[in-house]
mmCIF file of C-alpha atoms in Angstrom:
data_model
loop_
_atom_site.group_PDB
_atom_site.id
_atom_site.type_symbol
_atom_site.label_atom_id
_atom_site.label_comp_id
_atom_site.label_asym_id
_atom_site.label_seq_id
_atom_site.Cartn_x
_atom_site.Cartn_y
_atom_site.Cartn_z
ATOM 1 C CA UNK A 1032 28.726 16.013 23.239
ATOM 2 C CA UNK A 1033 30.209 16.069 19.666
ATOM 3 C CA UNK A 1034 34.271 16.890 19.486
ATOM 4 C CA UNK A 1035 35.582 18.258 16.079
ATOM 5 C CA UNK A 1036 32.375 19.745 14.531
ATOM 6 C CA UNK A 1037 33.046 21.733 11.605
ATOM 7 C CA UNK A 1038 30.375 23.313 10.890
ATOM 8 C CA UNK A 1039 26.360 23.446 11.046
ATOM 9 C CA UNK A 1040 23.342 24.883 9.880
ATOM 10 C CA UNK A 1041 18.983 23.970 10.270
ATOM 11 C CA UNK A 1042 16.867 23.435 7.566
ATOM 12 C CA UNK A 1043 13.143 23.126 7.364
ATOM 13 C CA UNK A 1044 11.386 20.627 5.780
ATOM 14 C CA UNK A 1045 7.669 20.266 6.055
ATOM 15 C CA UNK A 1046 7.213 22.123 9.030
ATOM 16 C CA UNK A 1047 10.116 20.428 10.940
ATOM 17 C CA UNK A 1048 13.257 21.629 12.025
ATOM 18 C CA UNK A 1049 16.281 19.580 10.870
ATOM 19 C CA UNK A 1050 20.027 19.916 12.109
ATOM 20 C CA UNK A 1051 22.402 19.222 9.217
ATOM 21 C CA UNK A 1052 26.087 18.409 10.659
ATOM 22 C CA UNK A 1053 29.815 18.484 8.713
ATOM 23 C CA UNK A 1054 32.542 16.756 10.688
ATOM 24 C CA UNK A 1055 35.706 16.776 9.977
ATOM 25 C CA UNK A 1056 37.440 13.112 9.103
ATOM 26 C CA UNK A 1057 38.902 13.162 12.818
ATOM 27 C CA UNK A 1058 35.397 13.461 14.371
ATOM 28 C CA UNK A 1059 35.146 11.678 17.789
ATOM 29 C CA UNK A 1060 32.156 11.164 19.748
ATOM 30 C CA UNK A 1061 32.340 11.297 23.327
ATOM 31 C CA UNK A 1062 29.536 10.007 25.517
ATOM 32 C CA UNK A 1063 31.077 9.542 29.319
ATOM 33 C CA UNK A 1064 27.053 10.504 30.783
ATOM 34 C CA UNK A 1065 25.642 7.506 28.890
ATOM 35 C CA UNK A 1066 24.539 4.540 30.699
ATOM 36 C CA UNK A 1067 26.631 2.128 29.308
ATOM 37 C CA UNK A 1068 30.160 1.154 31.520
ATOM 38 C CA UNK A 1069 33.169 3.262 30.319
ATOM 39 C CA UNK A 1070 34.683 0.125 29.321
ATOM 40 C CA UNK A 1071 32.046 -0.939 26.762
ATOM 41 C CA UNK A 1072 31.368 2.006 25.408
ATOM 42 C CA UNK A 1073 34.888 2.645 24.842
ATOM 43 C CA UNK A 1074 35.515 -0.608 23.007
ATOM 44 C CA UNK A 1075 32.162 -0.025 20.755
ATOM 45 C CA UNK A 1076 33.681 3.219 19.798
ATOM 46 C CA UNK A 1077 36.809 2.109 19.397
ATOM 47 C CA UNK A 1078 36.001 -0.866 17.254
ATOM 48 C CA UNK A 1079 34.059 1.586 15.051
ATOM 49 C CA UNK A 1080 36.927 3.514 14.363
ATOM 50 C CA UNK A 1081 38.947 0.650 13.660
ATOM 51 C CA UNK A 1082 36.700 -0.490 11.194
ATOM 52 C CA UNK A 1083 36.255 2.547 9.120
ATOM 53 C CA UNK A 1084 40.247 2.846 9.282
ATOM 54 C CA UNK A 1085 39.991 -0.491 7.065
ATOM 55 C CA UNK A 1086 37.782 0.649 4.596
ATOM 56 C CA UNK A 1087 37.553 3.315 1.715
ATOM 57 C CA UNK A 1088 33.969 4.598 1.049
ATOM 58 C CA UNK A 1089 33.632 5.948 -2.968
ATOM 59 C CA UNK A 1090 31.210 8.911 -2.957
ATOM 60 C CA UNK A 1091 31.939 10.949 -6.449
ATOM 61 C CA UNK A 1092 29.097 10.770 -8.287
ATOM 62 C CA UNK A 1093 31.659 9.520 -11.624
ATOM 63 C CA UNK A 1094 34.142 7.200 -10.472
ATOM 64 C CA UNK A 1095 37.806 8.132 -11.304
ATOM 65 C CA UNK A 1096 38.457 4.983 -13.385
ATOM 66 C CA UNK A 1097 35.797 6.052 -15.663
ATOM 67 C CA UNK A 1098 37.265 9.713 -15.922
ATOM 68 C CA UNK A 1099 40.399 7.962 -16.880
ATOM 69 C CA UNK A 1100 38.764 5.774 -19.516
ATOM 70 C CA UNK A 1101 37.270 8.627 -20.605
ATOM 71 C CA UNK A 1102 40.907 10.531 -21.058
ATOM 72 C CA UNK A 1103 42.213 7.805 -22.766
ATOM 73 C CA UNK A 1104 39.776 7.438 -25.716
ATOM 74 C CA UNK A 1105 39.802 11.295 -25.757
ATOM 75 C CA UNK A 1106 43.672 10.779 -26.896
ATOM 76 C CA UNK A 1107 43.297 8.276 -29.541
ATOM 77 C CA UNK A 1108 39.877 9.959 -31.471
ATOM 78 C CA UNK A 1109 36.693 11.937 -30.841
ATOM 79 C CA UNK A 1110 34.307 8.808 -31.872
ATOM 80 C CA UNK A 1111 35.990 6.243 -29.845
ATOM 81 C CA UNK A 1112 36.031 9.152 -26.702
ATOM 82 C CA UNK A 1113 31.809 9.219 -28.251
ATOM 83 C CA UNK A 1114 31.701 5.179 -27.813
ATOM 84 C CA UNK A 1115 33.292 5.278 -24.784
ATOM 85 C CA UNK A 1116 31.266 7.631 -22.849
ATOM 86 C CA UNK A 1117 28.169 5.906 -23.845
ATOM 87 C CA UNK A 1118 29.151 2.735 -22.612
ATOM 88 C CA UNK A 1119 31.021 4.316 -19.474
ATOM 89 C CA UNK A 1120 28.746 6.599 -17.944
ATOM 90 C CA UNK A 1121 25.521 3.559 -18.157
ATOM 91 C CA UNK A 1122 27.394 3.285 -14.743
ATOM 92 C CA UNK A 1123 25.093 6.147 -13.596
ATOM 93 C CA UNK A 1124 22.122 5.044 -15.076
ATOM 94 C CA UNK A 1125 22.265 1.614 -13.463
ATOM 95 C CA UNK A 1126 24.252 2.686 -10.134
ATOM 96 C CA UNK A 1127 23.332 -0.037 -7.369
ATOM 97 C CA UNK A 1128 21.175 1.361 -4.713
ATOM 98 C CA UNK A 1129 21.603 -0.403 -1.108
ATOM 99 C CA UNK A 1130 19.385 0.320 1.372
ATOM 100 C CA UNK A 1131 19.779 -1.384 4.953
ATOM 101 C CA UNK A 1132 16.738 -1.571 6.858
ATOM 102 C CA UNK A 1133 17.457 -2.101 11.464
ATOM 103 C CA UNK A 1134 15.885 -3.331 14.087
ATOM 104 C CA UNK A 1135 14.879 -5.455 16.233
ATOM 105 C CA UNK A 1136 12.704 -8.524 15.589
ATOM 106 C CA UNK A 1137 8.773 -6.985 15.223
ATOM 107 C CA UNK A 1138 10.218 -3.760 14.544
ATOM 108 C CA UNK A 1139 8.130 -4.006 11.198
ATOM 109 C CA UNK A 1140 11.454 -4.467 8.933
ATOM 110 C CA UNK A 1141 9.605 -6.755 6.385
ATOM 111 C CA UNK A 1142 6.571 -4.839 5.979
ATOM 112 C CA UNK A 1143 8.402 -1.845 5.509
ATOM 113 C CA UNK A 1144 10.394 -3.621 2.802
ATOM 114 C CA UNK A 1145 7.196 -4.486 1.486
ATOM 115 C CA UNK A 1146 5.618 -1.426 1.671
ATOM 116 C CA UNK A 1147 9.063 0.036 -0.264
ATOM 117 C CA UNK A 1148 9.261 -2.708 -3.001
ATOM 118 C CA UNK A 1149 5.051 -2.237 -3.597
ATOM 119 C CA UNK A 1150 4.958 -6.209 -2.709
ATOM 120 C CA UNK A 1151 1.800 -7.388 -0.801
ATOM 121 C CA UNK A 1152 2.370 -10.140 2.220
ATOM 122 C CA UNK A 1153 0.826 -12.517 0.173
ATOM 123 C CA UNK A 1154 2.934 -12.276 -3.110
ATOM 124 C CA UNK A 1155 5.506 -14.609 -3.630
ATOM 125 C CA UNK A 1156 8.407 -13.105 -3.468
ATOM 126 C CA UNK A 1157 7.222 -10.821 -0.480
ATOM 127 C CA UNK A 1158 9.685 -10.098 2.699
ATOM 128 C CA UNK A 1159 8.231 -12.919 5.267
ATOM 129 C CA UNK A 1160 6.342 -11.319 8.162
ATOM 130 C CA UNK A 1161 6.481 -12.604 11.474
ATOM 131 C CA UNK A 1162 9.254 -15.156 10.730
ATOM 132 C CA UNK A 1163 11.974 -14.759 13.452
ATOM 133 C CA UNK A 1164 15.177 -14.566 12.072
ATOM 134 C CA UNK A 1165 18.366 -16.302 11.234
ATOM 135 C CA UNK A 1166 20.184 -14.885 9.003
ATOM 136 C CA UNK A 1167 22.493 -12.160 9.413
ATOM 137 C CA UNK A 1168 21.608 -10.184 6.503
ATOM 138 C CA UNK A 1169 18.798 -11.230 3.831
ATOM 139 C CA UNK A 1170 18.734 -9.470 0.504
ATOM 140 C CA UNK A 1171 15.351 -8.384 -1.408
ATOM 141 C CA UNK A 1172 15.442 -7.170 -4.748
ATOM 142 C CA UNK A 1173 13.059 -4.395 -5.803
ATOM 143 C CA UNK A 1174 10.802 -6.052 -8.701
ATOM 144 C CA UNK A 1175 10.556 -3.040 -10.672
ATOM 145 C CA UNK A 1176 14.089 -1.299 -10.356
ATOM 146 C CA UNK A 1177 16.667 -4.406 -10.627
ATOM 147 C CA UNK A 1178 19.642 -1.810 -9.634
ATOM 148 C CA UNK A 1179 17.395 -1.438 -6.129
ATOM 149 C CA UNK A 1180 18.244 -3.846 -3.369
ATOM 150 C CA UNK A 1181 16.770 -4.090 0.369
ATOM 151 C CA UNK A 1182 18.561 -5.549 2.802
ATOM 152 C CA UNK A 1183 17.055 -6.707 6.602
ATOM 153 C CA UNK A 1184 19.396 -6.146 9.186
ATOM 154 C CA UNK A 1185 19.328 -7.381 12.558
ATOM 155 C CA UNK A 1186 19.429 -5.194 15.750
ATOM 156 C CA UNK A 1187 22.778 -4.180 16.705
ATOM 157 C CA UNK A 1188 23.361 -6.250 19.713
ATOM 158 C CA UNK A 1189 20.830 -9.142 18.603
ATOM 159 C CA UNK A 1190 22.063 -12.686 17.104
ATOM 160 C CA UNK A 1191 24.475 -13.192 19.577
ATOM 161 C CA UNK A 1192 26.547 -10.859 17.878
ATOM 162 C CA UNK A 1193 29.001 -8.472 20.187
ATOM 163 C CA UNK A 1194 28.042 -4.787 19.193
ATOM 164 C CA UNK A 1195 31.672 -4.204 17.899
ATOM 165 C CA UNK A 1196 31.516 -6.569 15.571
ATOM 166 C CA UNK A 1197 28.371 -5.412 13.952
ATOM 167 C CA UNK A 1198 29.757 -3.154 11.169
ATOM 168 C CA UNK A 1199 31.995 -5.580 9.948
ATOM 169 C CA UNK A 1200 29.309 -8.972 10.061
ATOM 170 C CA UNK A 1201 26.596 -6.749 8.251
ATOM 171 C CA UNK A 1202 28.913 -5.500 5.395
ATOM 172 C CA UNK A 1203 28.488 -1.457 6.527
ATOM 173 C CA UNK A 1204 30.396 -0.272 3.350
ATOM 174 C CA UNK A 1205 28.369 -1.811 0.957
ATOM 175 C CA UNK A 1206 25.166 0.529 1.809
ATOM 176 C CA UNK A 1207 23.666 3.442 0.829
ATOM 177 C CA UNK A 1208 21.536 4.656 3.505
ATOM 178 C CA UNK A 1209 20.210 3.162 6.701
ATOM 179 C CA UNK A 1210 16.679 2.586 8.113
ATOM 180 C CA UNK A 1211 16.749 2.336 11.959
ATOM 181 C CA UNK A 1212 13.339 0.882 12.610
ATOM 182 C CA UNK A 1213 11.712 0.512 16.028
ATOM 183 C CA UNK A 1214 7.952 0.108 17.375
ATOM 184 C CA UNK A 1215 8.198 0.775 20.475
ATOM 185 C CA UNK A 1216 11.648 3.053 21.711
ATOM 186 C CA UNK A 1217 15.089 3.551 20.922
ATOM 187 C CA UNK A 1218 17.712 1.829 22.248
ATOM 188 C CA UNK A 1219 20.585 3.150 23.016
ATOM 189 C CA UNK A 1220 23.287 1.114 21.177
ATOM 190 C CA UNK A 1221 20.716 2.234 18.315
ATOM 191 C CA UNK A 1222 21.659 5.472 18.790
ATOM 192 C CA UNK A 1223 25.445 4.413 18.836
ATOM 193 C CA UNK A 1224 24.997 3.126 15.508
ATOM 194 C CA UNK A 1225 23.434 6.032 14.062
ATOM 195 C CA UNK A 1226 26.609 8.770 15.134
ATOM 196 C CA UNK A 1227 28.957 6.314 13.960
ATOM 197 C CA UNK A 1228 27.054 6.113 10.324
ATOM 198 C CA UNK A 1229 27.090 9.729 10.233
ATOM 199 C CA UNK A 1230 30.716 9.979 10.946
ATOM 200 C CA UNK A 1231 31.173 8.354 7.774
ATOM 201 C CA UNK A 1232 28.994 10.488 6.068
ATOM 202 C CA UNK A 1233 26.255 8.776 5.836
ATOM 203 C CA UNK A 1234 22.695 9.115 6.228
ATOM 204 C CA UNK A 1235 20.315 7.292 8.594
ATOM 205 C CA UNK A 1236 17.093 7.668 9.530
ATOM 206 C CA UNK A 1237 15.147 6.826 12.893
ATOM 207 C CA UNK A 1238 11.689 5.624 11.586
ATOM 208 C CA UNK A 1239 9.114 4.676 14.700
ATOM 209 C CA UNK A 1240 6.498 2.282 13.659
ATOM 210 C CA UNK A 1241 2.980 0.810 13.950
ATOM 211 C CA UNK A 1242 1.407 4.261 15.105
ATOM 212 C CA UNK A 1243 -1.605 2.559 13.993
ATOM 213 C CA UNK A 1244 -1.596 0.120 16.304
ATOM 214 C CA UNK A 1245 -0.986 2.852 19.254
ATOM 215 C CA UNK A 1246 -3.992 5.137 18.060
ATOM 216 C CA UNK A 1247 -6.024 2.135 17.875
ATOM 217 C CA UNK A 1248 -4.888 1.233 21.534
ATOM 218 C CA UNK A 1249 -5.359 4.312 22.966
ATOM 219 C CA UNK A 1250 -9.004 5.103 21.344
ATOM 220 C CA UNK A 1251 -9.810 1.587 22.824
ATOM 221 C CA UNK A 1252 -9.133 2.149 26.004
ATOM 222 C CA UNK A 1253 -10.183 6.025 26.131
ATOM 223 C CA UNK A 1254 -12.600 6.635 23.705
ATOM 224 C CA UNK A 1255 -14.208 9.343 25.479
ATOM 225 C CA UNK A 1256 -11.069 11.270 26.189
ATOM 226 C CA UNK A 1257 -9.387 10.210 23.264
ATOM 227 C CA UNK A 1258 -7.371 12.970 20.712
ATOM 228 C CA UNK A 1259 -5.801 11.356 17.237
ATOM 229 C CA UNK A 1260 -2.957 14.739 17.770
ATOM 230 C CA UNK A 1261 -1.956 14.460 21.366
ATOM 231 C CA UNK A 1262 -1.318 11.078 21.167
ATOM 232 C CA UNK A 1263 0.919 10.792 17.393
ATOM 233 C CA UNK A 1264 2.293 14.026 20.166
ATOM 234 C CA UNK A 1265 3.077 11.508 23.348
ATOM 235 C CA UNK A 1266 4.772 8.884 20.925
ATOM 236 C CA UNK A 1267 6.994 11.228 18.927
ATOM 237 C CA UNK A 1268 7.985 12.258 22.897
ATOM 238 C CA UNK A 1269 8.022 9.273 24.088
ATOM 239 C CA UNK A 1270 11.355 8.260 21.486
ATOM 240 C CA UNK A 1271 12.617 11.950 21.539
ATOM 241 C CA UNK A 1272 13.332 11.213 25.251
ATOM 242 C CA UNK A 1273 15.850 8.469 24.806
ATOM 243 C CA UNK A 1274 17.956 10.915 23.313
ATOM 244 C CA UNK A 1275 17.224 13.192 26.151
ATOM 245 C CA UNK A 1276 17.814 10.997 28.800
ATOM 246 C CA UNK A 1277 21.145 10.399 27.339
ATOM 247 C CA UNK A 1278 22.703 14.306 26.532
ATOM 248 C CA UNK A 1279 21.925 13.744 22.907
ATOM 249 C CA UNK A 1280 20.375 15.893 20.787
ATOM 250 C CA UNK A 1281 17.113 14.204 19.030
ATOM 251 C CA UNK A 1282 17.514 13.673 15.065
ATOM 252 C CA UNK A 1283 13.954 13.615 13.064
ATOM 253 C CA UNK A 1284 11.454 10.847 13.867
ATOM 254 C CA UNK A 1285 9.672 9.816 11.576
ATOM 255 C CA UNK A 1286 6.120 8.156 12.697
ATOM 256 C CA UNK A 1287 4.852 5.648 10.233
ATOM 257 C CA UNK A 1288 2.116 2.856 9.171
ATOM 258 C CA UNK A 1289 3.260 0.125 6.942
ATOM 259 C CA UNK A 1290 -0.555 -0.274 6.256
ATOM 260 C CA UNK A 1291 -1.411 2.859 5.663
ATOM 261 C CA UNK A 1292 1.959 4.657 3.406
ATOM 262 C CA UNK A 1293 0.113 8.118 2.512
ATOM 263 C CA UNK A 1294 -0.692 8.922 6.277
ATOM 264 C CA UNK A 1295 1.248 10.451 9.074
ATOM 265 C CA UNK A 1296 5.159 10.471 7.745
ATOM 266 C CA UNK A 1297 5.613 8.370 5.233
ATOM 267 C CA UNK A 1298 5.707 10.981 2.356
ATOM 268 C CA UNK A 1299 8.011 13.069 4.282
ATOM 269 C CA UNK A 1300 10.298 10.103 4.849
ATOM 270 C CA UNK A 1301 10.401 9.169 0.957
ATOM 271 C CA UNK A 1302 11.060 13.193 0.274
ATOM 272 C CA UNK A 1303 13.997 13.106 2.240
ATOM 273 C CA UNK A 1304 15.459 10.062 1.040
ATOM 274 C CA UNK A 1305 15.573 11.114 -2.398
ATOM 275 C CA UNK A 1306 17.174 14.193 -1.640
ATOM 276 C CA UNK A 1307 20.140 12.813 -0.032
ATOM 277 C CA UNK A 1308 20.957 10.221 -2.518
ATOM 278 C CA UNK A 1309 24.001 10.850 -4.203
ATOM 279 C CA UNK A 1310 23.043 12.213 -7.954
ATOM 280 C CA UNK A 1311 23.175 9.316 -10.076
ATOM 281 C CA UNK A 1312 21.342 7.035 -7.385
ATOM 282 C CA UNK A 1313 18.562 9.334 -7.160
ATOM 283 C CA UNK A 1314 16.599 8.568 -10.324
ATOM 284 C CA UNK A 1315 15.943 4.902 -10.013
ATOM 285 C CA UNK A 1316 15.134 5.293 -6.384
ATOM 286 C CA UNK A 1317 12.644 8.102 -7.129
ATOM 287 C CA UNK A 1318 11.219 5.322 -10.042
ATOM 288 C CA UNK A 1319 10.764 2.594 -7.303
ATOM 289 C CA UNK A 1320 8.326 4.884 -4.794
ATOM 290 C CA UNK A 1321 4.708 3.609 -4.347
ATOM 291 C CA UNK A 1322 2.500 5.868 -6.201
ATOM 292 C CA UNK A 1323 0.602 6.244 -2.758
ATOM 293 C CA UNK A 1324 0.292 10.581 -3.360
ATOM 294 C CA UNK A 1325 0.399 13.073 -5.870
ATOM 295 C CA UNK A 1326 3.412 14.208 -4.958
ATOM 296 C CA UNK A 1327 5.190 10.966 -5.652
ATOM 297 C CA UNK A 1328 3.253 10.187 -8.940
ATOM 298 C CA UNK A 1329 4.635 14.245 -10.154
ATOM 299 C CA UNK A 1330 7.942 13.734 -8.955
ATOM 300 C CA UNK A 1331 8.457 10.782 -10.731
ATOM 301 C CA UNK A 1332 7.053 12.693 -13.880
ATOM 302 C CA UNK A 1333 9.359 15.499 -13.581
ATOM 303 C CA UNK A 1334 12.245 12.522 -12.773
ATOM 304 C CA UNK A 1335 11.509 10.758 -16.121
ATOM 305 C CA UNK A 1336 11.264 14.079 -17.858
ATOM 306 C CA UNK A 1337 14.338 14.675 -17.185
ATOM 307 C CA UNK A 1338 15.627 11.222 -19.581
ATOM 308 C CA UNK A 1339 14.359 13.113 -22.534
ATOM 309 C CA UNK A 1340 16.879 14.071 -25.121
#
């Protein structure tokens, strides 16, 4: 049940419905049929709000103290205003990107870091596979786009870490866009996470993995019986209910091979990224894509076309 929704409207992308929500700064989630006790679900959501009180999240696609540098030089002469906006507005040219990647350990974080930075396992500066993990937050730089920066996340609730401290241990402000990552089902602290994101404003993005490995499975162990579309069907349902089960409306899922990044959604994923990047953010980003499909190889034409004077 959402409290203080503004306003909202579907769009369709790809054949898929999506439900794009405004809230008002004073949005509250309330979520008293969830299976969590009252008490700890009011001190996760609490501690959320508590957090986000503390910080101030820049979203202007020219920041005001370059408008005001730009005012300035205006006052004194028209070249220096000329030298100034040069050097000023690079800022949007080389905007960091930060892109935080959740989930649980064997979610498939580094090879879909991998897979995003066009690194093989191998390669030396790859995300390490398998290797459980220690650190609260590990960085990976794309090797193509310096500006571009991955960062693996644990799973809220992992590392020993009390859910309401999560936000402030993984550095929530300092991201662009999150990756929730899972390869099995959501959980529901996952889901949590996600409405408190959006509060803010931001995006994230529920990405179910290794649907390889399932079809493989299940043509193993049926292959008389066995249909590629009923079963990519039964896993999209089988994460859409976790949502159900909890009086939550189901955001896009987006089913996905690491191994295989021009079947099932991958391309959709990478569409939709790009389009919710904030304007200055969303050239590099579209510069960084495998060239897996023709659609990514002509969008990053028309993207560089677009740099021509």
């Amino acid at each position: 049940r959402k409290e203080g929704l503004v306003h909202g409207k579907r769009l369709q992308h790809s054949g898929q419905w999506f439900l794009q929500l405004n809230y008002s700064e004073r949005t509250h989630w309330t979520r008293d049929s969830l299976s969590f006790s009252s008490t700890d679900r009011g001190d996760l959501e609490s501690s959320f709000t508590a957090y986000f009180n503390n910080i101030e999240i820049e979203n202007k696609i020219i920041p005001p103290e370059i408008i005001h540098s730009i005012k300035r030089s205006l006052k004194k002469s028209v070249l220096l205003a000329q030298n100034s906006i040069s050097g000023e507005l690079g800022y949007i040219y080389y905007a960091p990107i930060n892109v935080a990647v959740i989930g649980e350990s064997g979610a498939g974080k580094s090879s879909f870091i991998n897979a995003l930075r066009g690194v093989r396992p191998e390669e030396e500066d790859a995300t390490h596979v398998g290797i459980a993990e220690t650190a609260m937050r590990t960085s990976y730089k794309h090797p193509k786009i310096e500006t571009l920066t991955f960062w693996k996340l644990p799973g809220i609730g992992t590392m020993n870490i009390p859910p309401k401290y999560y936000l402030e241990k993984v550095k929530f402000q300092e991201y662009d866009f999150f990756v929730i990552l899972s390869s099995t089902r959501f959980k529901l602290l996952e889901l949590d996470l996600a409405q408190a994101i959006r509060l803010k404003r931001k995006m994230c993005y529920f990405v179910r993995t290794k649907v390889d490995v399932d079809l493989r499975n299940e043509k193993e162990s049926k292959p008389g019986t066995f249909d590629r579309v009923k079963t990519l069907q039964q896993v999209r349902r089988h994460c859409v209910n976790t949502f159900i089960q909890n009086n939550m409306d189901a955001p896009p899922i987006f089913l996905i091979s690491n191994h295989n990044l021009s079947d099932y959604n991958f391309p959709v994923l990478m569409d939709i990224l790009i389009k919710y990047l904030p304007a200055q953010k969303r050239h590099n980003f579209t510069l960084s894509l495998p060239n897996n499909t023709v659609a990514v190889i002509d969008r990053k034409h028309k993207s560089l076309q677009q740099c021509i004077l």
